[in-house]
Short mmCIF file of C-alpha atoms and ligand atoms in Angstrom, two decimals:
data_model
loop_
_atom_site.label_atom_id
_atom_site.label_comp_id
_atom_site.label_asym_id
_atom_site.label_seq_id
_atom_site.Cartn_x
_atom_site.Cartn_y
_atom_site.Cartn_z
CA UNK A 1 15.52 -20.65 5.69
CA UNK A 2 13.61 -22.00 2.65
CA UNK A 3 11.73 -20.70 0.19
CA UNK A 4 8.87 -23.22 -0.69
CA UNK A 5 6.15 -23.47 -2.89
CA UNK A 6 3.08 -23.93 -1.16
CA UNK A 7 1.85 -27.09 -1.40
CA UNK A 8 -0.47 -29.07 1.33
CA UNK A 9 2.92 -30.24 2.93
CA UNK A 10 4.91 -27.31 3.36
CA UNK A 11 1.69 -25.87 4.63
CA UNK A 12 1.43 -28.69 7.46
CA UNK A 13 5.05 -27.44 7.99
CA UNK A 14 4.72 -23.76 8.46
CA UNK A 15 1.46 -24.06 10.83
CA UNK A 16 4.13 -26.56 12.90
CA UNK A 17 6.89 -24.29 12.55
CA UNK A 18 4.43 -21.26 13.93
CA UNK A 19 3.04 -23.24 16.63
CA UNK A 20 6.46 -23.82 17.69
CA UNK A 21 7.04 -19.85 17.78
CA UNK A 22 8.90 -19.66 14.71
CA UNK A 23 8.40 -16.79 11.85
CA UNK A 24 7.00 -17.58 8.82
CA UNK A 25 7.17 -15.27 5.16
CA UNK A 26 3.50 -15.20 4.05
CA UNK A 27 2.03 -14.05 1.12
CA UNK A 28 -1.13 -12.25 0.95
CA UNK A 29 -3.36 -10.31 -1.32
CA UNK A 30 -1.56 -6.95 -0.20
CA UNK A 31 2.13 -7.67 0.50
CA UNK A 32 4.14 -10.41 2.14
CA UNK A 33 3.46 -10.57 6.00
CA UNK A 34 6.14 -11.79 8.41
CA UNK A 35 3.57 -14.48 10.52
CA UNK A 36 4.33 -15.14 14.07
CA UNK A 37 1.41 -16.84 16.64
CA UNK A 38 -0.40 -13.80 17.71
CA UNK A 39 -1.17 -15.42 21.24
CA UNK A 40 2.71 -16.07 22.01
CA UNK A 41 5.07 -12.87 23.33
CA UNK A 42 7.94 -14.72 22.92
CA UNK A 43 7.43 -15.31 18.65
CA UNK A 44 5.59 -11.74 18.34
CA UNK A 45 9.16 -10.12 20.60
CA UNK A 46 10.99 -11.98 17.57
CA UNK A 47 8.73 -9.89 14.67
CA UNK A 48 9.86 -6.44 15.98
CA UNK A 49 13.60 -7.57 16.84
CA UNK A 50 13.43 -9.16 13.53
CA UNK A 51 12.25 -5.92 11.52
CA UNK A 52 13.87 -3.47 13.83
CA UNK A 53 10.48 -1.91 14.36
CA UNK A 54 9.78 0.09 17.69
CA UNK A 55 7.74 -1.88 20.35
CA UNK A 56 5.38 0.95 20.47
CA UNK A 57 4.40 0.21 16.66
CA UNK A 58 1.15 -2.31 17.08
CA UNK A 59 0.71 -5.43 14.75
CA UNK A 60 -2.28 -6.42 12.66
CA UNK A 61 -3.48 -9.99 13.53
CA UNK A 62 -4.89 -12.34 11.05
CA UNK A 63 -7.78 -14.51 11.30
CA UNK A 64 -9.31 -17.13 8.67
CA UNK A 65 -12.18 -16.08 8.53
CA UNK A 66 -14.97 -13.57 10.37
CA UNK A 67 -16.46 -16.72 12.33
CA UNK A 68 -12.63 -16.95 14.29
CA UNK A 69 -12.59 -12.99 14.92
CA UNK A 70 -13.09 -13.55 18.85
CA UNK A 71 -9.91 -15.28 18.79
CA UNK A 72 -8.49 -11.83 18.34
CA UNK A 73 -11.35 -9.22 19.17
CA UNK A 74 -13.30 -8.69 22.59
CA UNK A 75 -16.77 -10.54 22.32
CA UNK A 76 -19.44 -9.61 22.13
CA UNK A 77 -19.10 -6.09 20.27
CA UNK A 78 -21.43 -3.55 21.46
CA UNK A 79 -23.96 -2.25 19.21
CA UNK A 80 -22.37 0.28 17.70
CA UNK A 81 -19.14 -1.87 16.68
CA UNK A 82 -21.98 -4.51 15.43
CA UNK A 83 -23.75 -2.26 13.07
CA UNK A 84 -20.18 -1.03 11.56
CA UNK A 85 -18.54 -4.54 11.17
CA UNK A 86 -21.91 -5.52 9.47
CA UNK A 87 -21.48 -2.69 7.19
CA UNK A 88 -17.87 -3.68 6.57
CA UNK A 89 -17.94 -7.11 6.15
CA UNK A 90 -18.39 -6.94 2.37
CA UNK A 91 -15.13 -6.40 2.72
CA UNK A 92 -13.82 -9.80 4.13
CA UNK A 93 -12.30 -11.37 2.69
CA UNK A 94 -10.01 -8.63 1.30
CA UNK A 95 -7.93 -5.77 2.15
CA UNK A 96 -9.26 -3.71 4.96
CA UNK A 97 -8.15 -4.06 8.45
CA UNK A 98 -10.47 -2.85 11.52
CA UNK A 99 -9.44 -1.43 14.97
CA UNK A 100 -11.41 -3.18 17.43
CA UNK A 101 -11.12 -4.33 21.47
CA UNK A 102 -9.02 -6.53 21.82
CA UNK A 103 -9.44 -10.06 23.34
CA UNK A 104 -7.58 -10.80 26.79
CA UNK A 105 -5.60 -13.75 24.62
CA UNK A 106 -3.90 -11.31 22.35
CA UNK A 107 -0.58 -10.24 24.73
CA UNK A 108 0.83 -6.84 25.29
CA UNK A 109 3.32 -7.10 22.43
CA UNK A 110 1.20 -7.57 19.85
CA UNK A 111 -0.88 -4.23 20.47
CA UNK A 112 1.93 -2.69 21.72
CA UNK A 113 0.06 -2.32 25.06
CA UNK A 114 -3.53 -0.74 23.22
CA UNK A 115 -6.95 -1.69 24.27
CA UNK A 116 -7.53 -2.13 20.77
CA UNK A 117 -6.37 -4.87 17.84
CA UNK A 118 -6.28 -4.15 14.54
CA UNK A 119 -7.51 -7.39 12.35
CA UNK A 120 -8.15 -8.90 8.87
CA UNK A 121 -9.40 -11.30 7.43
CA UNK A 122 -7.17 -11.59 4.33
CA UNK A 123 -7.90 -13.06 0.66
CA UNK A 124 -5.22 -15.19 -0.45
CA UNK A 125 -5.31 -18.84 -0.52
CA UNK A 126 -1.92 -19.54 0.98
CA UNK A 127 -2.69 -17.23 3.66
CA UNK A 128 -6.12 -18.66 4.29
CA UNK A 129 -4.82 -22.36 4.09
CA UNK A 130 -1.83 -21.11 6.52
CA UNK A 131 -4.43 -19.91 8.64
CA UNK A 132 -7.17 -22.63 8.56
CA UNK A 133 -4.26 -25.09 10.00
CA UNK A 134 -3.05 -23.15 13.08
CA UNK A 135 -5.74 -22.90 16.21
CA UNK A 136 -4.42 -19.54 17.14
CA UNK A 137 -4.44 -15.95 14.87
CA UNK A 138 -1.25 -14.67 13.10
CA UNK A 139 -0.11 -11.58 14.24
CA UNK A 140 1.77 -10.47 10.66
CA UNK A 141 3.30 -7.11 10.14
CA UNK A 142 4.89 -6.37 6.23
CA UNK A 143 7.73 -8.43 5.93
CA UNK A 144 10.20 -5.86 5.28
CA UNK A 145 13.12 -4.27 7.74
CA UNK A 146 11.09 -1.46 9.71
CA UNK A 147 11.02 1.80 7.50
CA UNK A 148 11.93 -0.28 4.03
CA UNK A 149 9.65 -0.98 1.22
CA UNK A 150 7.11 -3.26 1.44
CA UNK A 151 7.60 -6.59 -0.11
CA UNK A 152 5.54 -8.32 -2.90
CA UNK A 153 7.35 -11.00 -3.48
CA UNK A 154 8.89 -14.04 -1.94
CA UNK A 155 12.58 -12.92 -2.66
CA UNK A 156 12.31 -9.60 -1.28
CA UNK A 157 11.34 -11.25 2.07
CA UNK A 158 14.37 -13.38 1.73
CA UNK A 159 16.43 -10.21 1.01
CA UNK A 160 15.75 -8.17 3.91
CA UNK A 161 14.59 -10.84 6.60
CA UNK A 162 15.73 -14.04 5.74
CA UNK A 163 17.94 -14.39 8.60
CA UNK A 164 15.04 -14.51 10.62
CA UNK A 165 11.92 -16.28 9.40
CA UNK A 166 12.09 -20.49 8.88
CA UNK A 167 10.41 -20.77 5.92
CA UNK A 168 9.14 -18.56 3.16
CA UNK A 169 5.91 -20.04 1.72
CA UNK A 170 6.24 -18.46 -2.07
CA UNK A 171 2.83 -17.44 -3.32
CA UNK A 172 4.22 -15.78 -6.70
CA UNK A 173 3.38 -11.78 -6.59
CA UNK A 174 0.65 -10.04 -4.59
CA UNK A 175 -2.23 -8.91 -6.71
CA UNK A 176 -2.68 -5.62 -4.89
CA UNK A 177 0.73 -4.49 -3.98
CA UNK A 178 -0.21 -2.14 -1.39
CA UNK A 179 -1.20 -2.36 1.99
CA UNK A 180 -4.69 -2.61 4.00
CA UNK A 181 -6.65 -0.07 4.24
CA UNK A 182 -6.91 0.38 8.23
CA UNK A 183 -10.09 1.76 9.82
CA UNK A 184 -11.09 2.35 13.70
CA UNK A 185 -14.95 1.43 14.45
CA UNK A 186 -16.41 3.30 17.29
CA UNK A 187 -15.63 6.70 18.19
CA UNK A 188 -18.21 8.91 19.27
CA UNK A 189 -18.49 10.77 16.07
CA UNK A 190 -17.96 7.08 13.97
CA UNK A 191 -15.58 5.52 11.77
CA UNK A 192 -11.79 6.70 10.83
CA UNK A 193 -9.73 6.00 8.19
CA UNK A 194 -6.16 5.59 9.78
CA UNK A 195 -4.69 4.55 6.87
CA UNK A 196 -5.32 4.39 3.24
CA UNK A 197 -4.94 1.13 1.23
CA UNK A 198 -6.11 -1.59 -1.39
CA UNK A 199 -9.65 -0.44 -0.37
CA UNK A 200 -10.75 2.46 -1.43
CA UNK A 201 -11.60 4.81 1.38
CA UNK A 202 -14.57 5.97 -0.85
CA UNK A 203 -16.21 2.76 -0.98
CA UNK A 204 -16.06 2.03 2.94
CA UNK A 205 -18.05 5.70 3.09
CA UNK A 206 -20.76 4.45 1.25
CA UNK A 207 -21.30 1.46 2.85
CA UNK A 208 -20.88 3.42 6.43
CA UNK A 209 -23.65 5.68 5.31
CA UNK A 210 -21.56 8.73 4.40
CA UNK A 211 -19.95 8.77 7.82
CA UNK A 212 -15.75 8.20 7.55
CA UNK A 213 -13.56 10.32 9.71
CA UNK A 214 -10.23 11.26 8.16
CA UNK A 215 -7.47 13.61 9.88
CA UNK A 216 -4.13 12.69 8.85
CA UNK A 217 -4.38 11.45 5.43
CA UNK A 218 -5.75 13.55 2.35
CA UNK A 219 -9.75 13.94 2.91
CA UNK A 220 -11.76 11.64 1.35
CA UNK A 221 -15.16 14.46 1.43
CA UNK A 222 -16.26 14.58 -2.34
CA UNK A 223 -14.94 17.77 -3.74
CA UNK A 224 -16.71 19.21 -6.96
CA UNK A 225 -14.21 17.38 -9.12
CA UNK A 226 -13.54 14.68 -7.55
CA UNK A 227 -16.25 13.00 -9.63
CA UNK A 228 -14.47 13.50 -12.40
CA UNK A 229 -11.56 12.74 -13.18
CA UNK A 230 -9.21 14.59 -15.85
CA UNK A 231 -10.11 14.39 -19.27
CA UNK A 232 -6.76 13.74 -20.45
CA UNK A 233 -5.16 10.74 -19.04
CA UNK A 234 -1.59 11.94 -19.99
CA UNK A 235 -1.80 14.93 -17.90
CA UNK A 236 0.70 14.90 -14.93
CA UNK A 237 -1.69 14.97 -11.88
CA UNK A 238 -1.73 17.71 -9.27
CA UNK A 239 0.69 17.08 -6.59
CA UNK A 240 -1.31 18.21 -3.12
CA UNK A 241 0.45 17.92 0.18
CA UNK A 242 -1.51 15.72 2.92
CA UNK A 243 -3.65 17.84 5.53
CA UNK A 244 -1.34 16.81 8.57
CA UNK A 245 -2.06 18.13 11.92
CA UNK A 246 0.81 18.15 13.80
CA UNK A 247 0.51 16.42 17.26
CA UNK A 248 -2.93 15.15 16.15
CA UNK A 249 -4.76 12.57 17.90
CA UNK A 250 -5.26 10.31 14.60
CA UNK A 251 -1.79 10.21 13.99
CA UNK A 252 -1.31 9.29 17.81
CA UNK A 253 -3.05 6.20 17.16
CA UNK A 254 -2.01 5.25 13.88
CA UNK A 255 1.82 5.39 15.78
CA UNK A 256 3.30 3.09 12.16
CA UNK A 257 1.99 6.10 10.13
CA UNK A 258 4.43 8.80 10.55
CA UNK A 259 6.93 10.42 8.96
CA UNK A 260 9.50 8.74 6.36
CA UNK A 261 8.62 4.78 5.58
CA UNK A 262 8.59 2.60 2.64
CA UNK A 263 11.49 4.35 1.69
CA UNK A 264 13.98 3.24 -0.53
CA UNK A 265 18.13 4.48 0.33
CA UNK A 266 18.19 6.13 -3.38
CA UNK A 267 15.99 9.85 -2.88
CA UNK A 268 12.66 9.40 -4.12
CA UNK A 269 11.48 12.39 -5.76
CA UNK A 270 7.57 13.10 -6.77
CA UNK A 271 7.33 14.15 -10.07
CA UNK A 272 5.14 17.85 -10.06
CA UNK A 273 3.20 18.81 -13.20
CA UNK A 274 6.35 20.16 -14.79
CA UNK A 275 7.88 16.92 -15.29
CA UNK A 276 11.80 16.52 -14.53
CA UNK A 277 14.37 19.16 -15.02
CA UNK A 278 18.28 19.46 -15.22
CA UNK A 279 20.64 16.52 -16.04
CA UNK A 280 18.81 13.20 -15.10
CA UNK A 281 21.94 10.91 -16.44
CA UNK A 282 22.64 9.08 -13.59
CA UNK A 283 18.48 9.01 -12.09
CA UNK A 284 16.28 6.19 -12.43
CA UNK A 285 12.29 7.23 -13.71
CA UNK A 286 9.18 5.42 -12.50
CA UNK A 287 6.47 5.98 -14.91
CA UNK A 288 2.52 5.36 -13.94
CA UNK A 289 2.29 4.84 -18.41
CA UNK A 290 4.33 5.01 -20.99
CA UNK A 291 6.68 8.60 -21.40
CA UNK A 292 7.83 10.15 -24.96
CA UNK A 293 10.98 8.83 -25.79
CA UNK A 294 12.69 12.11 -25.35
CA UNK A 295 12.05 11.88 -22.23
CA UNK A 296 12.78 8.10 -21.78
CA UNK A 297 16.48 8.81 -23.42
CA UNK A 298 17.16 11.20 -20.38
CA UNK A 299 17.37 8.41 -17.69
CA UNK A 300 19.78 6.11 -16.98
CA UNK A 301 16.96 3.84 -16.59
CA UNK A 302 13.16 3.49 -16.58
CA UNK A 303 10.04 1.30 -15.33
CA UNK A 304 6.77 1.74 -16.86
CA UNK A 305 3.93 0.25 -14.19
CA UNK A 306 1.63 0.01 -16.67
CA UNK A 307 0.51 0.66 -20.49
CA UNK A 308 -2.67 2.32 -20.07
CA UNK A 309 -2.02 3.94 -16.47
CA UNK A 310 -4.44 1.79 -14.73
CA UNK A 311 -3.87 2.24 -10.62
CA UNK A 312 -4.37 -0.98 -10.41
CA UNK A 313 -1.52 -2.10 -12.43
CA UNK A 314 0.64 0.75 -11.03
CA UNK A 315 -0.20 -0.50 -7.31
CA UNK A 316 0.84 -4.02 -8.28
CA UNK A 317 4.20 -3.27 -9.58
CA UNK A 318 4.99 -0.15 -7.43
CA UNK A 319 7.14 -1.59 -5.08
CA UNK A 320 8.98 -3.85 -6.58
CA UNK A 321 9.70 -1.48 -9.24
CA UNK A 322 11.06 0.58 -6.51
CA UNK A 323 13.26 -2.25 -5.23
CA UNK A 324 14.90 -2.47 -8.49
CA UNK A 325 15.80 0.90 -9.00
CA UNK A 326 16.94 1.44 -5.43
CA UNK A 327 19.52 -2.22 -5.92
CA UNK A 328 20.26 0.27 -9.53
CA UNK A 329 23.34 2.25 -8.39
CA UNK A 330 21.13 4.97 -9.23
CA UNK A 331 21.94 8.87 -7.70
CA UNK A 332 18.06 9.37 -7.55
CA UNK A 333 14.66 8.18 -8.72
CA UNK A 334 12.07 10.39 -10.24
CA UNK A 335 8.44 9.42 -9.92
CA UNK A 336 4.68 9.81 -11.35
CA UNK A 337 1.90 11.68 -8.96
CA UNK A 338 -1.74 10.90 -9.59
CA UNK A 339 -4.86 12.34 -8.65
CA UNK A 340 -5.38 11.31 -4.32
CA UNK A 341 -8.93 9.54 -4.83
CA UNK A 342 -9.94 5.84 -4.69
CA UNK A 343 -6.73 3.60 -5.13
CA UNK A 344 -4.71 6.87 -5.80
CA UNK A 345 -4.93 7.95 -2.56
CA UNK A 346 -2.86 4.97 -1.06
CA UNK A 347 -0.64 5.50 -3.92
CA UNK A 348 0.36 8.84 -2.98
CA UNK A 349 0.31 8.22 0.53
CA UNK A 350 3.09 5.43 0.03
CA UNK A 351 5.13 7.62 -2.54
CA UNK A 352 4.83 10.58 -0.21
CA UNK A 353 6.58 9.07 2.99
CA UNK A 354 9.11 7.53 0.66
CA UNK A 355 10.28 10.35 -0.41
CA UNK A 356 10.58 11.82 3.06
CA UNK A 357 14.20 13.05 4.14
CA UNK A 358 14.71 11.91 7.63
O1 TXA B 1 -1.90 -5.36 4.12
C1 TXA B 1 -1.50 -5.33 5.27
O2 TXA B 1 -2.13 -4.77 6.18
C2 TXA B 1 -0.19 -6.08 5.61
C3 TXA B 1 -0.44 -7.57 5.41
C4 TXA B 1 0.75 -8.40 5.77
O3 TXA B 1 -1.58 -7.96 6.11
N1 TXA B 1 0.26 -5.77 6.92
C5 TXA B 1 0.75 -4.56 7.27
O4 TXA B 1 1.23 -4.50 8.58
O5 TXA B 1 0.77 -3.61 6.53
P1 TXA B 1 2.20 -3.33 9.10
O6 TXA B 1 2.67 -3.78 10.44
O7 TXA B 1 3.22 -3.04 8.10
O8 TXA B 1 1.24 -2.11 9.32
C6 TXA B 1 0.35 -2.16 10.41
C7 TXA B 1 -0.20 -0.80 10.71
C8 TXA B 1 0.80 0.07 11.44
O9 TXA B 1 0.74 1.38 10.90
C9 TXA B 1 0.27 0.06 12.86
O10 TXA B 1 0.59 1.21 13.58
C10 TXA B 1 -1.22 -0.08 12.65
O11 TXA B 1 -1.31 -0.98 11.58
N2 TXA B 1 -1.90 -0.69 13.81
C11 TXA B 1 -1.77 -1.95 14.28
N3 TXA B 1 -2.52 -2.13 15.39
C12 TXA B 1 -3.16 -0.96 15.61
C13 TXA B 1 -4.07 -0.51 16.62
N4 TXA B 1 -4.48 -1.29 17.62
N5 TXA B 1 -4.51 0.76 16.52
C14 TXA B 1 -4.12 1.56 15.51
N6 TXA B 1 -3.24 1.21 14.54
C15 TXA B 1 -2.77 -0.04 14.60
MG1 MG B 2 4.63 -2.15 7.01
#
């Protein structure tokens, strides 16, 4: 395994590598995806053995861009799927994933045996390049081991999977830091939101015309406040469990969406509106903005995501900040909640099935 920078040749190697059903580290503008061809069982068997993830756990195929989506998707799209993809493409490039039919090409494995493929069209140059040079999709799941956190950078693929992939194209960090957002066109009562991600779920409302279903993530229906947000940035946010159904049918088909994942092997604890109690000497604090230094002097070590608490920032950095507290020695981490709307949502979602005990 290599890590390379990516330059026109190492990208003619990794398209020959992939067509030759190897595994390829890729970066993109969410987190690193481990690439496989998405029309071969044999390299996609590889991604799952490779990240220990359950064959009943789907992949998310990549395509270059919305012209090559029949490659992956069922052709035509009735009406209905039309009229939403229209309304979604704004989106593509970028970080939002769709549930659609899937094409007869795309095997089995990849869907984990669904009618439906998820797909993006992603907005990263090395991805796009990586892309543009291989005649087939990429079927790319997070390049982490199954139920680890995600990685957003080329050395934490190496860490956890570089046993298994040929090459690591190194595209320097990921400007988002956090995953897709994945929604399911169709339905007979529209859109859902399966998961929440770099796109706000807000903003794909609005361009769906109000209409975005949501059952097992935090609702994204405007509340009176969610308008406005608090006054005082300092604040600690409200800490509001996740309106889980148990058994429901959204979570069904979301199957990579349950329970504990992204977790780190330290305990990840969410911070409530209290702010930390008893001895904290040996605990490691993630911070959304800067903290008093009274409070600083109480941890055995601390990571500020960003100076002004900007969700973007604190998305960016999340993960990896996570990463190096968890390789800290550390008996537990302590970390920031923030209000569950636009990016925030994702946020929370992420920090929320970290923390989970098994
Ligand atoms: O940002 C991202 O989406 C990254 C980059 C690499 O593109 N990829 C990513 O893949 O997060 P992964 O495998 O870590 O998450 C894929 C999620 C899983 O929760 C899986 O269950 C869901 O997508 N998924 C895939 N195909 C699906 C389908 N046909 N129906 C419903 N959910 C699906
Ligand atoms: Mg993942």
């Amino acid at each position: 395994m290599t890590i390379e920078r990516p330059t026109e040749a190492a990208l003619d190697r990794a398209a020959a590598l992939l067509a030759r059903g190897e595994l390829v580290g890729m970066p993109t503008e969410t987190v690193y995806g481990l690439a496989a061809n998405a029309t071969d069982p044999a390299a996609v068997a590889k991604v799952f053995t490779a990240k220990g993830r359950p064959a009943v756990n789907p992949l998310i195929v990549h395509v270059a861009d919305a012209s090559r989506l029949a490659e992956a998707v069922a052709w035509p799209l009735t009406p209905t799927l039309r009229s939403q993809l229209d309304a979604l493409a704004a989106f593509w490039p970028g970080p939002l994933t769709l549930v659609l039919p899937r094409a007869a090409s795309i095997p089995d494995a990849v869907t984990a045996g669904r009618p439906t493929v998820a797909v993006r069209v992603p907005d990263h140059p090395v991805a796009v390049g990586l892309l543009a040079r291989c005649p087939f999709p990429l079927a790319a799941p997070s390049a982490n081991r199954s139920n680890y956190v995600s990685p957003t950078r080329a050395e934490h693929v190496a860490d956890g999977l570089g046993h298994a992939v040929a090459m690591i194209l190194d595209g320097g960090p990921c400007e988002h830091g956090i995953e897709s957002t994945i929604v399911a066109l169709g339905g007979p009562d529209g859109a859902r939101l399966l998961r929440p991600g770099a796109v706000p779920a807000e903003a794909i409302r609005d361009r769906l015309g109000g209409v975005l279903h949501v059952e097992n993530v935090p609702d994204v229906t405007p509340t009176a406040d969610e308008g406005d947000p608090p006054s005082d940035p300092s604040r600690p946010a409200e800490f509001s469990p996740p309106h889980v159904t148990p058994g429901n049918t959204t979570a069904m088909e979301a199957p990579g969406m349950m329970g504990r994942h992204y977790a780190p092997r330290t305990p990840l604890r969410i911070l409530g509106p209290d702010g930390p109690k008893g001895d904290r000497s040996r605990c490691g604090r993630l911070a959304f903005t800067p903290i008093p230094d009274s409070e600083r002097s109480r941890y055995a070590a601390v990571r500020i995501l960003s100076p002004t608490g900007d969700l973007h920032e604190v998305a960016s950095g999340l993960f990896a900040a996570i990463r190096d507290l968890d390789h800290s020695g550390l008996d537990a981490i302590d970390v920031d909640a923030c209000p569950e709307s636009g990016l925030g949502r994702a946020i929370m979602d992420r920090l929320r099935r970290a923390a989970t005990k098994e």
